[in-house]
Structure formats: structure tokens, C-alpha cells
Amino acid sequence: MHTDLPTLNRHFGIEDVLSFSAGEGGLWRALITTDKCTAEIYRHGAHLTRWRPDGHDEVLWMSAKSNFLYDMPIRGGVPICFPWFGGNKPASDPQGPSHGYARIRTWEFIEARQEQDGMTLVLRNTIEPFETKFAVTVGDKLKMKLTVTNASKTTATFEAALHTYFTVSQIRGVSVHGLENADYIDTVGGGRREMKQDHNPITFTAETDRTYASTATVRIDDPGLSRSITIEKTGSNSTVVWNPWVDKSKAMSDFGDEEWPGMLCVETANCGANAVTLEPGATHEMTAVISLARRSK
Ligand code: TA6
């Protein structure tokens, strides 16, 4: 583990491309600037907070009220939910945090490399009994890969999500395509209602909190920003769609009361019935590739 920023910069820094510095709250972060994009990723939670491809608006949404504290999650960007999702903590850890430990742990930068499709950073962490790696490639696309290895001598089960917050112009004017006719669990209000999406795309008129059983590519159409965002994935059987709307936004101290119209979460996940069980020594990979296209208003 690098003990100080000068050492980290000597080891991985690339002049005018990749540097490491103290960000919000003094938490260490990598800043990436290439001809294709700018990006920012924190060591805390291996948390990608910004990705803006050249010629586009910022793609990831961040709350102006986010915490940047060593024992709290960052609100926005791409929180890594692991080794459980939401409140699905194991009986052995009844006080475990919402969405598990990965997003409130300090990860370690272990690799930085310039590739054809962008700048790749790799971070690692041990979250017993798992060894985890998070590789993020930022260019004109965003590629994320969560690799989980069962380092124990018995089978182990986990849930995971790349809980991606997207910037949208106005949630009421956005539609989500690719989940038509898919089964989902509606968890608004803490319930669990088994539902099925009809043949229409998803549109938003109230708090929305749904876990879809789907491996499909999803597209967010945002006429207000004249763009669509496509999320392709592998190794993921769940897609979570979330907007907190009015009341839930007010109930979160790290989420501005008026921020909900400008964000939408579409999360690449394995949760609930799609939790992953690994034999000793086995490895699972989940990837998401996010790309943008311009669309007429
Ligand atoms: O992904 C949807 C969800 O599970 C919602 O139920 C809501 O709780 C959201 O995650 C944020 O959770 P957090 O623990 O980050 O406040």
C-alpha cells in the first residue's frame, strides 16, 4: 500500500495525464486528463466520481451534499455495492452497512496503464472472504470490471452492484429502453412486489426502485441533453433502476432536496435470486461498458 502521495505519483503518475492528489475531505484521488476524456476516481471505495468524454457534458451525477469521510459512502458517481446489496446483510453481521463494505473501505491502486481505448486504473481490496479488483478504463467509453475471487476454503456467496448515478436533464423527460417485458421486484416503500414491465420503455412519474431480472443492454434516452447513454454488461443478471423522487430525497442527509430531477441510477448488478456463489478459489467477473450517442431533441 503506498504510504504517501509523492510515492504514488512516482510509481503511477504520468505527466499531464494521470496524477494523484488529496481531493474532497483529504481523501486521495486520481485525476485523469486525456484527449478523449477527463475523469476522477477516489481510493476511498474505489469510487469513480467523474467521467466526461470530450465534447459531452458530465455523465456521472454527484450530489452537492455528498460526504467525503473515511467511514461514509460518497453520494453519486459509481458506488461499488459489495458483498451485499441494500440491507441484505448476513445474519452474522446484523449491523453491517447498507450496500456492504466495499464503498467505505480504502482500496489500493495497483496498476495504471495507457491503452488504445483509454487510461486504465486498477484497484484492489480484501473484503473477507473475497479478494476484489476494480478495473476502470476511461476514454470515449467508460469500461468497468469488478473481479471477485473466493479466497476461502468453503463456498461463499455475494451480491454486487456498480450503482451508477447518471446525470439527466429532467427525470420526467427521460425513458429507459431494453427492459421491456422483463420481470422485476418493486421495492418502493420497503416492500417487495413481483411485477412485470410491459412492452413500453420505463418512464418516471414517482419514486422508482426496481430490480429487473435482465442481462440486456439498456439505453437511457435524454432528449433534454440531446443524448442517449447505453449500458452494455456481462456477468450481470440484475439491473436496478432508481430515482428517489421527493420524499426519499428529503430523507437522505447527503442528497439535496431538489437534486432528484437531475439524476437516474441504472445499476449493473447481481442481487437477490441472482446472488453469486463461488467455490473455493473461483473467480467471477462483472463488466459494464457505458457509451454516449447524440440524439435530436
Ligand atoms: O439502488 C437502489 C437502492 O437500493 C435504493 O433502495 C436506495 O436505498 C439506494 O440504493 C441508495 O442506497 P444508499 O445506502 O446509498 O442510500
PDB file of C-alpha atoms and ligand atoms in Angstrom:
ATOM      1  CA  MET A   1       0.000   0.000   0.000  1.00  0.00           C
ATOM      2  CA  HIS A   2       1.515   3.367  -0.976  1.00  0.00           C
ATOM      3  CA  THR A   3       2.125   5.364   2.182  1.00  0.00           C
ATOM      4  CA  ASP A   4       2.158   8.852   0.665  1.00  0.00           C
ATOM      5  CA  LEU A   5       1.089  10.742  -2.433  1.00  0.00           C
ATOM      6  CA  PRO A   6       4.600  11.530  -3.747  1.00  0.00           C
ATOM      7  CA  THR A   7       5.366   7.786  -3.765  1.00  0.00           C
ATOM      8  CA  LEU A   8       2.080   7.050  -5.533  1.00  0.00           C
ATOM      9  CA  ASN A   9       2.783   9.721  -8.134  1.00  0.00           C
ATOM     10  CA  ARG A  10       6.343   8.458  -8.645  1.00  0.00           C
ATOM     11  CA  HIS A  11       5.024   4.932  -9.107  1.00  0.00           C
ATOM     12  CA  PHE A  12       1.982   5.513 -11.321  1.00  0.00           C
ATOM     13  CA  GLY A  13       1.873   9.190 -12.275  1.00  0.00           C
ATOM     14  CA  ILE A  14       2.033  10.123 -15.994  1.00  0.00           C
ATOM     15  CA  GLU A  15       2.839  13.775 -16.682  1.00  0.00           C
ATOM     16  CA  ASP A  16      -0.170  15.744 -17.989  1.00  0.00           C
ATOM     17  CA  VAL A  17      -2.281  12.538 -17.993  1.00  0.00           C
ATOM     18  CA  LEU A  18      -2.510  10.918 -14.557  1.00  0.00           C
ATOM     19  CA  SER A  19      -1.848  12.458 -11.153  1.00  0.00           C
ATOM     20  CA  PHE A  20      -2.780  11.622  -7.566  1.00  0.00           C
ATOM     21  CA  SER A  21      -3.734  14.254  -5.026  1.00  0.00           C
ATOM     22  CA  ALA A  22      -5.807  14.930  -1.927  1.00  0.00           C
ATOM     23  CA  GLY A  23      -9.398  15.531  -3.007  1.00  0.00           C
ATOM     24  CA  GLU A  24     -12.521  16.358  -1.008  1.00  0.00           C
ATOM     25  CA  GLY A  25     -12.124  15.646   2.667  1.00  0.00           C
ATOM     26  CA  GLY A  26      -8.415  14.979   2.081  1.00  0.00           C
ATOM     27  CA  LEU A  27      -9.274  11.609   0.510  1.00  0.00           C
ATOM     28  CA  TRP A  28      -6.778  10.532  -2.163  1.00  0.00           C
ATOM     29  CA  ARG A  29      -7.970  10.574  -5.756  1.00  0.00           C
ATOM     30  CA  ALA A  30      -6.593  10.045  -9.235  1.00  0.00           C
ATOM     31  CA  LEU A  31      -7.221  12.766 -11.807  1.00  0.00           C
ATOM     32  CA  ILE A  32      -7.105  11.673 -15.434  1.00  0.00           C
ATOM     33  CA  THR A  33      -6.936  14.005 -18.419  1.00  0.00           C
ATOM     34  CA  THR A  34      -6.566  12.608 -21.938  1.00  0.00           C
ATOM     35  CA  ASP A  35      -7.581  13.743 -25.415  1.00  0.00           C
ATOM     36  CA  LYS A  36     -10.669  11.518 -25.011  1.00  0.00           C
ATOM     37  CA  CYS A  37     -11.966  12.433 -21.574  1.00  0.00           C
ATOM     38  CA  THR A  38     -11.427  13.682 -18.056  1.00  0.00           C
ATOM     39  CA  ALA A  39     -12.148  11.501 -15.031  1.00  0.00           C
ATOM     40  CA  GLU A  40     -11.690  11.281 -11.282  1.00  0.00           C
ATOM     41  CA  ILE A  41     -11.560   8.196  -9.073  1.00  0.00           C
ATOM     42  CA  TYR A  42     -11.143   8.096  -5.303  1.00  0.00           C
ATOM     43  CA  ARG A  43      -9.130   5.462  -3.429  1.00  0.00           C
ATOM     44  CA  HIS A  44     -11.991   5.509  -0.893  1.00  0.00           C
ATOM     45  CA  GLY A  45     -14.427   2.888  -2.111  1.00  0.00           C
ATOM     46  CA  ALA A  46     -12.535   2.696  -5.457  1.00  0.00           C
ATOM     47  CA  HIS A  47     -15.156   5.315  -6.213  1.00  0.00           C
ATOM     48  CA  LEU A  48     -15.357   6.766  -9.714  1.00  0.00           C
ATOM     49  CA  THR A  49     -16.851  10.227  -9.237  1.00  0.00           C
ATOM     50  CA  ARG A  50     -16.456  11.885 -12.627  1.00  0.00           C
ATOM     51  CA  TRP A  51     -16.246  10.854 -16.291  1.00  0.00           C
ATOM     52  CA  ARG A  52     -16.704  13.431 -19.049  1.00  0.00           C
ATOM     53  CA  PRO A  53     -15.922  12.322 -22.609  1.00  0.00           C
ATOM     54  CA  ASP A  54     -14.540  15.074 -24.820  1.00  0.00           C
ATOM     55  CA  GLY A  55     -17.349  17.110 -26.407  1.00  0.00           C
ATOM     56  CA  HIS A  56     -20.000  15.922 -23.916  1.00  0.00           C
ATOM     57  CA  ASP A  57     -21.472  17.092 -20.612  1.00  0.00           C
ATOM     58  CA  GLU A  58     -20.509  15.251 -17.401  1.00  0.00           C
ATOM     59  CA  VAL A  59     -22.049  11.759 -17.494  1.00  0.00           C
ATOM     60  CA  LEU A  60     -21.878  10.791 -13.812  1.00  0.00           C
ATOM     61  CA  TRP A  61     -24.046  12.608 -11.290  1.00  0.00           C
ATOM     62  CA  MET A  62     -22.673  13.726  -7.923  1.00  0.00           C
ATOM     63  CA  SER A  63     -24.671  15.162  -5.038  1.00  0.00           C
ATOM     64  CA  ALA A  64     -23.572  18.601  -3.871  1.00  0.00           C
ATOM     65  CA  LYS A  65     -24.193  17.263  -0.354  1.00  0.00           C
ATOM     66  CA  SER A  66     -22.066  14.140  -0.608  1.00  0.00           C
ATOM     67  CA  ASN A  67     -19.913  13.192   2.356  1.00  0.00           C
ATOM     68  CA  PHE A  68     -16.189  12.625   1.823  1.00  0.00           C
ATOM     69  CA  LEU A  69     -15.408  10.830   5.063  1.00  0.00           C
ATOM     70  CA  TYR A  70     -13.387   7.627   5.553  1.00  0.00           C
ATOM     71  CA  ASP A  71     -16.359   5.792   7.107  1.00  0.00           C
ATOM     72  CA  MET A  72     -19.181   7.104   4.886  1.00  0.00           C
ATOM     73  CA  PRO A  73     -20.102   6.391   1.246  1.00  0.00           C
ATOM     74  CA  ILE A  74     -19.703   9.050  -1.433  1.00  0.00           C
ATOM     75  CA  ARG A  75     -23.106  10.018  -2.881  1.00  0.00           C
ATOM     76  CA  GLY A  76     -23.077   9.813  -6.663  1.00  0.00           C
ATOM     77  CA  GLY A  77     -20.648   8.540  -9.305  1.00  0.00           C
ATOM     78  CA  VAL A  78     -20.303   4.743  -9.165  1.00  0.00           C
ATOM     79  CA  PRO A  79     -20.522   3.282  -5.646  1.00  0.00           C
ATOM     80  CA  ILE A  80     -19.455  -0.370  -5.533  1.00  0.00           C
ATOM     81  CA  CYS A  81     -22.089  -2.307  -3.585  1.00  0.00           C
ATOM     82  CA  PHE A  82     -20.437  -5.470  -2.209  1.00  0.00           C
ATOM     83  CA  PRO A  83     -20.581  -8.104  -0.663  1.00  0.00           C
ATOM     84  CA  TRP A  84     -24.311  -7.468  -0.319  1.00  0.00           C
ATOM     85  CA  PHE A  85     -26.915  -5.160  -1.855  1.00  0.00           C
ATOM     86  CA  GLY A  86     -29.088  -2.750   0.122  1.00  0.00           C
ATOM     87  CA  GLY A  87     -29.990  -4.170   3.518  1.00  0.00           C
ATOM     88  CA  ASN A  88     -29.307  -7.818   2.602  1.00  0.00           C
ATOM     89  CA  LYS A  89     -26.592  -8.142   5.259  1.00  0.00           C
ATOM     90  CA  PRO A  90     -25.839 -11.651   6.545  1.00  0.00           C
ATOM     91  CA  ALA A  91     -27.168 -12.803   9.936  1.00  0.00           C
ATOM     92  CA  SER A  92     -23.535 -12.922  11.024  1.00  0.00           C
ATOM     93  CA  ASP A  93     -23.278  -9.135  10.534  1.00  0.00           C
ATOM     94  CA  PRO A  94     -26.600  -7.621  11.684  1.00  0.00           C
ATOM     95  CA  GLN A  95     -25.087  -4.128  11.973  1.00  0.00           C
ATOM     96  CA  GLY A  96     -23.470  -4.258   8.541  1.00  0.00           C
ATOM     97  CA  PRO A  97     -23.747  -1.062   6.439  1.00  0.00           C
ATOM     98  CA  SER A  98     -26.242  -0.522   3.609  1.00  0.00           C
ATOM     99  CA  HIS A  99     -24.774  -1.977   0.384  1.00  0.00           C
ATOM    100  CA  GLY A 100     -21.868  -3.670   2.200  1.00  0.00           C
ATOM    101  CA  TYR A 101     -18.293  -2.627   2.962  1.00  0.00           C
ATOM    102  CA  ALA A 102     -16.645  -2.071  -0.421  1.00  0.00           C
ATOM    103  CA  ARG A 103     -17.690   1.565  -0.828  1.00  0.00           C
ATOM    104  CA  ILE A 104     -16.497   2.604   2.655  1.00  0.00           C
ATOM    105  CA  ARG A 105     -13.135   0.879   2.597  1.00  0.00           C
ATOM    106  CA  THR A 106      -9.778   2.268   1.415  1.00  0.00           C
ATOM    107  CA  TRP A 107      -8.726   0.417  -1.726  1.00  0.00           C
ATOM    108  CA  GLU A 108      -5.182   0.210  -3.134  1.00  0.00           C
ATOM    109  CA  PHE A 109      -4.123   1.460  -6.553  1.00  0.00           C
ATOM    110  CA  ILE A 110      -2.179  -1.440  -8.074  1.00  0.00           C
ATOM    111  CA  GLU A 111      -1.958  -0.676 -11.785  1.00  0.00           C
ATOM    112  CA  ALA A 112      -2.131   2.211 -14.234  1.00  0.00           C
ATOM    113  CA  ARG A 113      -1.755   1.727 -17.979  1.00  0.00           C
ATOM    114  CA  GLN A 114      -2.457   3.682 -21.132  1.00  0.00           C
ATOM    115  CA  GLU A 115      -4.275   1.588 -23.698  1.00  0.00           C
ATOM    116  CA  GLN A 116      -5.826   2.086 -27.109  1.00  0.00           C
ATOM    117  CA  ASP A 117      -9.297   2.637 -25.642  1.00  0.00           C
ATOM    118  CA  GLY A 118      -8.183   4.836 -22.770  1.00  0.00           C
ATOM    119  CA  MET A 119      -6.463   5.108 -19.412  1.00  0.00           C
ATOM    120  CA  THR A 120      -6.936   2.068 -17.171  1.00  0.00           C
ATOM    121  CA  LEU A 121      -6.606   2.137 -13.401  1.00  0.00           C
ATOM    122  CA  VAL A 122      -6.881  -0.984 -11.258  1.00  0.00           C
ATOM    123  CA  LEU A 123      -7.582  -1.016  -7.521  1.00  0.00           C
ATOM    124  CA  ARG A 124      -7.729  -3.952  -5.135  1.00  0.00           C
ATOM    125  CA  ASN A 125      -9.135  -4.776  -1.740  1.00  0.00           C
ATOM    126  CA  THR A 126      -9.730  -7.724   0.570  1.00  0.00           C
ATOM    127  CA  ILE A 127     -13.259  -7.982   1.900  1.00  0.00           C
ATOM    128  CA  GLU A 128     -13.298 -11.321   3.726  1.00  0.00           C
ATOM    129  CA  PRO A 129     -13.555 -13.951   2.406  1.00  0.00           C
ATOM    130  CA  PHE A 130     -13.142 -12.304  -1.006  1.00  0.00           C
ATOM    131  CA  GLU A 131     -10.279 -10.730  -2.932  1.00  0.00           C
ATOM    132  CA  THR A 132     -11.656  -7.953  -5.137  1.00  0.00           C
ATOM    133  CA  LYS A 133     -10.306  -5.913  -8.017  1.00  0.00           C
ATOM    134  CA  PHE A 134     -11.939  -2.975  -9.756  1.00  0.00           C
ATOM    135  CA  ALA A 135     -10.586  -2.024 -13.180  1.00  0.00           C
ATOM    136  CA  VAL A 136     -11.829   1.164 -14.824  1.00  0.00           C
ATOM    137  CA  THR A 137     -10.916   2.296 -18.337  1.00  0.00           C
ATOM    138  CA  VAL A 138     -11.814   5.873 -19.172  1.00  0.00           C
ATOM    139  CA  GLY A 139     -11.809   7.057 -22.804  1.00  0.00           C
ATOM    140  CA  ASP A 140     -14.649   7.913 -25.152  1.00  0.00           C
ATOM    141  CA  LYS A 141     -16.355   4.986 -23.411  1.00  0.00           C
ATOM    142  CA  LEU A 142     -16.352   4.013 -19.740  1.00  0.00           C
ATOM    143  CA  LYS A 143     -15.445   0.394 -19.045  1.00  0.00           C
ATOM    144  CA  MET A 144     -15.703  -1.024 -15.537  1.00  0.00           C
ATOM    145  CA  LYS A 145     -14.896  -4.550 -14.373  1.00  0.00           C
ATOM    146  CA  LEU A 146     -15.422  -5.923 -10.878  1.00  0.00           C
ATOM    147  CA  THR A 147     -13.495  -9.148 -10.283  1.00  0.00           C
ATOM    148  CA  VAL A 148     -14.288 -11.199  -7.166  1.00  0.00           C
ATOM    149  CA  THR A 149     -12.303 -14.252  -6.016  1.00  0.00           C
ATOM    150  CA  ASN A 150     -13.324 -16.565  -3.183  1.00  0.00           C
ATOM    151  CA  ALA A 151     -10.116 -16.756  -1.138  1.00  0.00           C
ATOM    152  CA  SER A 152     -11.578 -19.143   1.448  1.00  0.00           C
ATOM    153  CA  LYS A 153     -11.722 -22.935   1.616  1.00  0.00           C
ATOM    154  CA  THR A 154     -15.533 -23.063   1.561  1.00  0.00           C
ATOM    155  CA  THR A 155     -18.157 -21.845  -0.878  1.00  0.00           C
ATOM    156  CA  ALA A 156     -19.039 -18.153  -0.495  1.00  0.00           C
ATOM    157  CA  THR A 157     -21.987 -16.128  -1.807  1.00  0.00           C
ATOM    158  CA  PHE A 158     -22.120 -12.408  -2.579  1.00  0.00           C
ATOM    159  CA  GLU A 159     -24.248  -9.725  -4.183  1.00  0.00           C
ATOM    160  CA  ALA A 160     -22.683  -6.861  -6.118  1.00  0.00           C
ATOM    161  CA  ALA A 161     -23.709  -3.713  -7.961  1.00  0.00           C
ATOM    162  CA  LEU A 162     -21.993  -0.951  -9.876  1.00  0.00           C
ATOM    163  CA  HIS A 163     -24.524   1.554  -8.540  1.00  0.00           C
ATOM    164  CA  THR A 164     -24.057   4.122 -11.328  1.00  0.00           C
ATOM    165  CA  TYR A 165     -25.605   7.588 -10.942  1.00  0.00           C
ATOM    166  CA  PHE A 166     -26.207   9.265 -14.305  1.00  0.00           C
ATOM    167  CA  THR A 167     -26.756  12.971 -14.934  1.00  0.00           C
ATOM    168  CA  VAL A 168     -30.054  13.576 -16.763  1.00  0.00           C
ATOM    169  CA  SER A 169     -31.700  16.827 -17.907  1.00  0.00           C
ATOM    170  CA  GLN A 170     -35.035  16.199 -16.167  1.00  0.00           C
ATOM    171  CA  ILE A 171     -36.152  12.756 -14.919  1.00  0.00           C
ATOM    172  CA  ARG A 172     -39.719  13.308 -16.156  1.00  0.00           C
ATOM    173  CA  GLY A 173     -38.430  13.635 -19.734  1.00  0.00           C
ATOM    174  CA  VAL A 174     -36.221  10.544 -19.719  1.00  0.00           C
ATOM    175  CA  SER A 175     -37.026   6.998 -20.885  1.00  0.00           C
ATOM    176  CA  VAL A 176     -35.187   3.733 -20.288  1.00  0.00           C
ATOM    177  CA  HIS A 177     -35.202   1.117 -23.063  1.00  0.00           C
ATOM    178  CA  GLY A 178     -34.168  -2.530 -23.051  1.00  0.00           C
ATOM    179  CA  LEU A 179     -36.116  -3.809 -20.048  1.00  0.00           C
ATOM    180  CA  GLU A 180     -39.461  -4.213 -21.811  1.00  0.00           C
ATOM    181  CA  ASN A 181     -41.343  -7.361 -20.723  1.00  0.00           C
ATOM    182  CA  ALA A 182     -38.744  -8.122 -18.013  1.00  0.00           C
ATOM    183  CA  ASP A 183     -39.723  -9.345 -14.546  1.00  0.00           C
ATOM    184  CA  TYR A 184     -38.808  -7.040 -11.682  1.00  0.00           C
ATOM    185  CA  ILE A 185     -39.118  -6.585  -7.932  1.00  0.00           C
ATOM    186  CA  ASP A 186     -40.584  -3.227  -6.927  1.00  0.00           C
ATOM    187  CA  THR A 187     -39.078  -2.180  -3.592  1.00  0.00           C
ATOM    188  CA  VAL A 188     -40.586   1.299  -3.234  1.00  0.00           C
ATOM    189  CA  GLY A 189     -41.613   1.872   0.381  1.00  0.00           C
ATOM    190  CA  GLY A 190     -39.542  -1.084   1.538  1.00  0.00           C
ATOM    191  CA  GLY A 191     -41.936  -3.652   0.042  1.00  0.00           C
ATOM    192  CA  ARG A 192     -41.141  -6.453  -2.404  1.00  0.00           C
ATOM    193  CA  ARG A 193     -43.762  -6.655  -5.135  1.00  0.00           C
ATOM    194  CA  GLU A 194     -43.175  -9.058  -8.030  1.00  0.00           C
ATOM    195  CA  MET A 195     -44.041  -7.184 -11.231  1.00  0.00           C
ATOM    196  CA  LYS A 196     -43.505  -7.386 -14.983  1.00  0.00           C
ATOM    197  CA  GLN A 197     -42.545  -4.500 -17.241  1.00  0.00           C
ATOM    198  CA  ASP A 198     -44.989  -4.093 -20.108  1.00  0.00           C
ATOM    199  CA  HIS A 199     -43.934  -3.545 -23.731  1.00  0.00           C
ATOM    200  CA  ASN A 200     -43.214   0.127 -23.056  1.00  0.00           C
ATOM    201  CA  PRO A 201     -39.923   1.738 -22.026  1.00  0.00           C
ATOM    202  CA  ILE A 202     -39.643   2.866 -18.415  1.00  0.00           C
ATOM    203  CA  THR A 203     -40.691   6.476 -17.745  1.00  0.00           C
ATOM    204  CA  PHE A 204     -40.718   8.274 -14.411  1.00  0.00           C
ATOM    205  CA  THR A 205     -43.616   9.922 -12.556  1.00  0.00           C
ATOM    206  CA  ALA A 206     -42.815   8.953  -8.931  1.00  0.00           C
ATOM    207  CA  GLU A 207     -40.194   7.277  -6.726  1.00  0.00           C
ATOM    208  CA  THR A 208     -38.870   4.314  -8.687  1.00  0.00           C
ATOM    209  CA  ASP A 209     -36.869   1.478  -7.137  1.00  0.00           C
ATOM    210  CA  ARG A 210     -36.866  -1.706  -9.218  1.00  0.00           C
ATOM    211  CA  THR A 211     -34.583  -4.699  -9.553  1.00  0.00           C
ATOM    212  CA  TYR A 212     -35.054  -6.219 -13.013  1.00  0.00           C
ATOM    213  CA  ALA A 213     -34.058  -9.781 -13.862  1.00  0.00           C
ATOM    214  CA  SER A 214     -32.194  -8.996 -17.058  1.00  0.00           C
ATOM    215  CA  THR A 215     -28.889  -9.368 -18.867  1.00  0.00           C
ATOM    216  CA  ALA A 216     -29.970  -6.928 -21.567  1.00  0.00           C
ATOM    217  CA  THR A 217     -28.243  -3.815 -22.801  1.00  0.00           C
ATOM    218  CA  VAL A 218     -30.087  -0.732 -21.532  1.00  0.00           C
ATOM    219  CA  ARG A 219     -30.386   2.683 -23.148  1.00  0.00           C
ATOM    220  CA  ILE A 220     -31.319   5.935 -21.406  1.00  0.00           C
ATOM    221  CA  ASP A 221     -32.838   8.444 -23.847  1.00  0.00           C
ATOM    222  CA  ASP A 222     -32.453  12.025 -22.658  1.00  0.00           C
ATOM    223  CA  PRO A 223     -33.866  14.486 -25.223  1.00  0.00           C
ATOM    224  CA  GLY A 224     -33.173  17.373 -22.857  1.00  0.00           C
ATOM    225  CA  LEU A 225     -29.443  16.759 -23.173  1.00  0.00           C
ATOM    226  CA  SER A 226     -29.789  15.587 -26.796  1.00  0.00           C
ATOM    227  CA  ARG A 227     -28.089  12.327 -25.878  1.00  0.00           C
ATOM    228  CA  SER A 228     -28.593   8.700 -25.110  1.00  0.00           C
ATOM    229  CA  ILE A 229     -26.480   6.648 -22.725  1.00  0.00           C
ATOM    230  CA  THR A 230     -26.040   2.940 -23.448  1.00  0.00           C
ATOM    231  CA  ILE A 231     -25.040   0.439 -20.755  1.00  0.00           C
ATOM    232  CA  GLU A 232     -23.814  -2.930 -22.066  1.00  0.00           C
ATOM    233  CA  LYS A 233     -22.906  -5.557 -19.485  1.00  0.00           C
ATOM    234  CA  THR A 234     -21.551  -9.064 -18.942  1.00  0.00           C
ATOM    235  CA  GLY A 235     -21.665 -11.277 -15.863  1.00  0.00           C
ATOM    236  CA  SER A 236     -24.707  -9.420 -14.532  1.00  0.00           C
ATOM    237  CA  ASN A 237     -28.240 -10.849 -14.245  1.00  0.00           C
ATOM    238  CA  SER A 238     -29.828  -7.913 -12.421  1.00  0.00           C
ATOM    239  CA  THR A 239     -30.407  -4.313 -13.486  1.00  0.00           C
ATOM    240  CA  VAL A 240     -31.525  -1.858 -10.805  1.00  0.00           C
ATOM    241  CA  VAL A 241     -33.370   1.337 -11.774  1.00  0.00           C
ATOM    242  CA  TRP A 242     -33.732   4.024  -9.099  1.00  0.00           C
ATOM    243  CA  ASN A 243     -34.866   7.578  -8.642  1.00  0.00           C
ATOM    244  CA  PRO A 244     -35.718   8.653  -5.055  1.00  0.00           C
ATOM    245  CA  TRP A 245     -38.176  11.428  -6.051  1.00  0.00           C
ATOM    246  CA  VAL A 246     -39.293  13.963  -3.424  1.00  0.00           C
ATOM    247  CA  ASP A 247     -39.760  12.279  -0.060  1.00  0.00           C
ATOM    248  CA  LYS A 248     -36.812   9.861  -0.164  1.00  0.00           C
ATOM    249  CA  SER A 249     -34.511  12.694  -1.294  1.00  0.00           C
ATOM    250  CA  LYS A 250     -35.557  14.718   1.750  1.00  0.00           C
ATOM    251  CA  ALA A 251     -34.865  11.702   3.974  1.00  0.00           C
ATOM    252  CA  MET A 252     -31.223  11.439   2.850  1.00  0.00           C
ATOM    253  CA  SER A 253     -28.880  13.949   4.517  1.00  0.00           C
ATOM    254  CA  ASP A 254     -26.261  13.544   1.772  1.00  0.00           C
ATOM    255  CA  PHE A 255     -28.753  14.148  -1.046  1.00  0.00           C
ATOM    256  CA  GLY A 256     -30.107  17.630  -1.824  1.00  0.00           C
ATOM    257  CA  ASP A 257     -33.900  18.003  -1.544  1.00  0.00           C
ATOM    258  CA  GLU A 258     -34.053  19.469  -5.071  1.00  0.00           C
ATOM    259  CA  GLU A 259     -31.482  17.225  -6.741  1.00  0.00           C
ATOM    260  CA  TRP A 260     -33.653  14.231  -7.713  1.00  0.00           C
ATOM    261  CA  PRO A 261     -34.900  15.601 -11.112  1.00  0.00           C
ATOM    262  CA  GLY A 262     -31.325  15.667 -12.435  1.00  0.00           C
ATOM    263  CA  MET A 263     -30.269  12.089 -11.743  1.00  0.00           C
ATOM    264  CA  LEU A 264     -31.095   8.470 -12.516  1.00  0.00           C
ATOM    265  CA  CYS A 265     -29.431   5.273 -11.332  1.00  0.00           C
ATOM    266  CA  VAL A 266     -29.165   2.329 -13.733  1.00  0.00           C
ATOM    267  CA  GLU A 267     -27.104  -0.279 -11.927  1.00  0.00           C
ATOM    268  CA  THR A 268     -25.234  -3.287 -13.259  1.00  0.00           C
ATOM    269  CA  ALA A 269     -25.762  -5.892 -10.557  1.00  0.00           C
ATOM    270  CA  ASN A 270     -26.264  -9.402  -9.273  1.00  0.00           C
ATOM    271  CA  CYS A 271     -28.659  -9.298  -6.365  1.00  0.00           C
ATOM    272  CA  GLY A 272     -31.474 -11.252  -4.708  1.00  0.00           C
ATOM    273  CA  ALA A 273     -32.063 -14.510  -6.559  1.00  0.00           C
ATOM    274  CA  ASN A 274     -29.083 -13.590  -8.765  1.00  0.00           C
ATOM    275  CA  ALA A 275     -26.561 -13.557  -5.907  1.00  0.00           C
ATOM    276  CA  VAL A 276     -23.333 -15.325  -6.960  1.00  0.00           C
ATOM    277  CA  THR A 277     -21.939 -18.411  -5.187  1.00  0.00           C
ATOM    278  CA  LEU A 278     -18.253 -19.194  -5.706  1.00  0.00           C
ATOM    279  CA  GLU A 279     -16.405 -22.417  -4.985  1.00  0.00           C
ATOM    280  CA  PRO A 280     -13.091 -22.030  -3.118  1.00  0.00           C
ATOM    281  CA  GLY A 281     -10.603 -20.256  -5.375  1.00  0.00           C
ATOM    282  CA  ALA A 282     -13.176 -19.466  -8.045  1.00  0.00           C
ATOM    283  CA  THR A 283     -13.472 -16.027  -9.651  1.00  0.00           C
ATOM    284  CA  HIS A 284     -16.423 -14.028 -11.030  1.00  0.00           C
ATOM    285  CA  GLU A 285     -16.234 -11.014 -13.351  1.00  0.00           C
ATOM    286  CA  MET A 286     -18.939  -8.405 -13.909  1.00  0.00           C
ATOM    287  CA  THR A 287     -18.415  -5.697 -16.532  1.00  0.00           C
ATOM    288  CA  ALA A 288     -20.275  -2.608 -17.686  1.00  0.00           C
ATOM    289  CA  VAL A 289     -19.443  -0.569 -20.787  1.00  0.00           C
ATOM    290  CA  ILE A 290     -21.055   2.862 -20.957  1.00  0.00           C
ATOM    291  CA  SER A 291     -21.170   4.855 -24.188  1.00  0.00           C
ATOM    292  CA  LEU A 292     -22.876   8.011 -25.417  1.00  0.00           C
ATOM    293  CA  ALA A 293     -24.642   8.964 -28.639  1.00  0.00           C
ATOM    294  CA  ARG A 294     -26.070  12.297 -29.665  1.00  0.00           C
ATOM    295  CA  ARG A 295     -29.838  12.365 -30.215  1.00  0.00           C
ATOM    296  CA  SER A 296     -32.011  15.075 -31.699  1.00  0.00           C
ATOM    297  CA  LYS A 297     -34.291  16.744 -29.148  1.00  0.00           C
TER     298      LYS A 297
HETATM  299  O1  TA6 B   1     -30.211   1.080  -5.742  1.00  0.00           O
HETATM  300  C1  TA6 B   1     -31.384   1.455  -5.127  1.00  0.00           C
HETATM  301  C2  TA6 B   1     -31.204   1.486  -3.622  1.00  0.00           C
HETATM  302  O2  TA6 B   1     -31.090   0.196  -3.097  1.00  0.00           O
HETATM  303  C3  TA6 B   1     -32.375   2.271  -3.037  1.00  0.00           C
HETATM  304  O3  TA6 B   1     -33.259   1.444  -2.326  1.00  0.00           O
HETATM  305  C4  TA6 B   1     -31.700   3.331  -2.168  1.00  0.00           C
HETATM  306  O4  TA6 B   1     -31.568   2.873  -0.854  1.00  0.00           O
HETATM  307  C5  TA6 B   1     -30.370   3.498  -2.895  1.00  0.00           C
HETATM  308  O5  TA6 B   1     -29.994   2.184  -3.260  1.00  0.00           O
HETATM  309  C6  TA6 B   1     -29.301   4.244  -2.137  1.00  0.00           C
HETATM  310  O6  TA6 B   1     -28.867   3.500  -1.034  1.00  0.00           O
HETATM  311  P1  TA6 B   1     -27.799   4.224  -0.032  1.00  0.00           P
HETATM  312  O7  TA6 B   1     -27.446   3.206   1.004  1.00  0.00           O
HETATM  313  O8  TA6 B   1     -26.626   4.633  -0.891  1.00  0.00           O
HETATM  314  O9  TA6 B   1     -28.519   5.431   0.497  1.00  0.00           O
END
